[in-house]
Amino acid sequence: GQNIDQPTEMTATEGAIVQINCTYQTSGFNGLFWYQQHAGEAPTFLSYNVLDGLEEKGRFSSFLSRSKGYSYLLLKELQMKDSASYLCAVRDRASGTYKYIFGTGTRLKVLA
Amino acid sequence: EAQVTQNPRYLITVTGKKLTVTCSQNMNHEYMSWYRQDPGLGLRQIYYSMNVEVTDKGDVPEGYKVSRKEKRNFPLILESPSPNQTSLYFCASSSQRQAGNTIYFGEGSWLTVV
């Protein structure tokens, strides 16, 4: 079956580094995405991984290991505005169609 | 500006009164989808469409209908809304032609069924 697991909630301090983990199971893996979602707003794209390794984009980095079905999002130099939910999503290709499967999200609280 | 537009943004309706939430995208995307988001359950896919006249059920299609007569539009229809359809709804679109192309979301529609 298809499944995505990520922690429900995390807390970190302003200026610190936080790592949000995501594990997934899917039959037709075709890419992994991370999104940021502030309460009541639409998710916004943060990063994309399809090959193993680290993708860096400013204060945000995302890592993928396809053999382990594992990804993490690394946020550096945390700011108060980073308080949000972070969604891990996998694009699955089965029978010629694509499907985006979302985790339930990790709610990150950044404390002063 | 590339965007996904959905309307209405906020709606309170009564049980059984048919309603349609419209969704339009201006990016010429083949793929469009509807999600509902409920506390603790994350984003759950209702229906999706790979192209014009091609629609498929997602994980929670019961009580919903969709149509894809034009590439840019993908309305969500609730024929007889019930209180358990109270939720935050997102329309989304994506190009399937480019590897790594992300999914773009509309701003969301808050629906309350009383």
PDB file of C-alpha atoms in Angstrom, chain A residues 2 30 33 35 37 39-45 48 87 91 96-105, chain B residues 31 35 37 40-43 45 48 50 59 88 90 94 96 98-103 105-107 110:
ATOM      1  CA  GLN A   2       0.910   3.652   0.080  1.00  0.00           C
ATOM      2  CA  ASN A  30       8.332   9.300  -8.874  1.00  0.00           C
ATOM      3  CA  PHE A  33       8.185  17.012  -2.307  1.00  0.00           C
ATOM      4  CA  TYR A  35       5.643  21.897   1.331  1.00  0.00           C
ATOM      5  CA  GLN A  37       1.690  25.409   5.114  1.00  0.00           C
ATOM      6  CA  ALA A  39      -2.555  27.765   9.306  1.00  0.00           C
ATOM      7  CA  GLY A  40      -5.539  28.315   7.028  1.00  0.00           C
ATOM      8  CA  GLU A  41      -3.402  28.912   3.957  1.00  0.00           C
ATOM      9  CA  ALA A  42      -2.475  26.878   0.910  1.00  0.00           C
ATOM     10  CA  PRO A  43       0.642  24.701   0.943  1.00  0.00           C
ATOM     11  CA  THR A  44       3.622  26.263  -0.799  1.00  0.00           C
ATOM     12  CA  PHE A  45       6.422  24.339  -2.488  1.00  0.00           C
ATOM     13  CA  TYR A  48      11.869  18.342  -4.635  1.00  0.00           C
ATOM     14  CA  LEU A  87       4.058  18.394   4.539  1.00  0.00           C
ATOM     15  CA  ARG A  91       4.341  11.392  -6.312  1.00  0.00           C
ATOM     16  CA  GLY A  96       0.308   5.401 -16.266  1.00  0.00           C
ATOM     17  CA  THR A  97      -1.289   7.936 -13.948  1.00  0.00           C
ATOM     18  CA  TYR A  98       0.285  10.144 -11.325  1.00  0.00           C
ATOM     19  CA  LYS A  99      -0.947  10.519  -7.795  1.00  0.00           C
ATOM     20  CA  TYR A 100       0.341  12.839  -5.089  1.00  0.00           C
ATOM     21  CA  ILE A 101       0.167  11.314  -1.612  1.00  0.00           C
ATOM     22  CA  PHE A 102       0.538  13.647   1.344  1.00  0.00           C
ATOM     23  CA  GLY A 103       1.609  12.961   4.896  1.00  0.00           C
ATOM     24  CA  THR A 104      -0.458  14.470   7.690  1.00  0.00           C
ATOM     25  CA  GLY A 105       2.160  17.147   8.259  1.00  0.00           C
TER      26      GLY A 105
ATOM     27  CA  TYR B  31      -3.296  17.410 -14.121  1.00  0.00           C
ATOM     28  CA  TYR B  35      -8.252  17.699  -1.788  1.00  0.00           C
ATOM     29  CA  GLN B  37      -8.015  18.910   4.657  1.00  0.00           C
ATOM     30  CA  GLY B  40      -5.277  15.269  12.109  1.00  0.00           C
ATOM     31  CA  LEU B  41      -6.028  13.731   8.726  1.00  0.00           C
ATOM     32  CA  GLY B  42      -3.922  15.852   6.417  1.00  0.00           C
ATOM     33  CA  LEU B  43      -4.693  16.365   2.754  1.00  0.00           C
ATOM     34  CA  GLN B  45      -7.518  13.433  -2.415  1.00  0.00           C
ATOM     35  CA  TYR B  48      -8.220  13.989  -9.913  1.00  0.00           C
ATOM     36  CA  MET B  50      -5.117  13.659 -15.938  1.00  0.00           C
ATOM     37  CA  ASP B  59      -9.216   8.343  -1.652  1.00  0.00           C
ATOM     38  CA  LEU B  88     -11.190  23.086   3.956  1.00  0.00           C
ATOM     39  CA  PHE B  90      -8.009  22.807  -2.028  1.00  0.00           C
ATOM     40  CA  SER B  94       0.427  20.312 -12.104  1.00  0.00           C
ATOM     41  CA  GLN B  96       2.956  16.101 -16.074  1.00  0.00           C
ATOM     42  CA  GLN B  98       8.327  18.041 -16.663  1.00  0.00           C
ATOM     43  CA  ALA B  99      10.061  15.902 -14.062  1.00  0.00           C
ATOM     44  CA  GLY B 100      10.002  17.607 -10.711  1.00  0.00           C
ATOM     45  CA  ASN B 101       7.189  19.950 -11.562  1.00  0.00           C
ATOM     46  CA  THR B 102       5.426  20.719  -8.342  1.00  0.00           C
ATOM     47  CA  ILE B 103       1.736  20.833  -7.660  1.00  0.00           C
ATOM     48  CA  PHE B 105      -2.583  24.917  -4.890  1.00  0.00           C
ATOM     49  CA  GLY B 106      -5.479  27.328  -4.899  1.00  0.00           C
ATOM     50  CA  GLU B 107      -6.037  29.452  -1.801  1.00  0.00           C
ATOM     51  CA  TRP B 110     -13.769  26.895   3.687  1.00  0.00           C
TER      52      TRP B 110
END
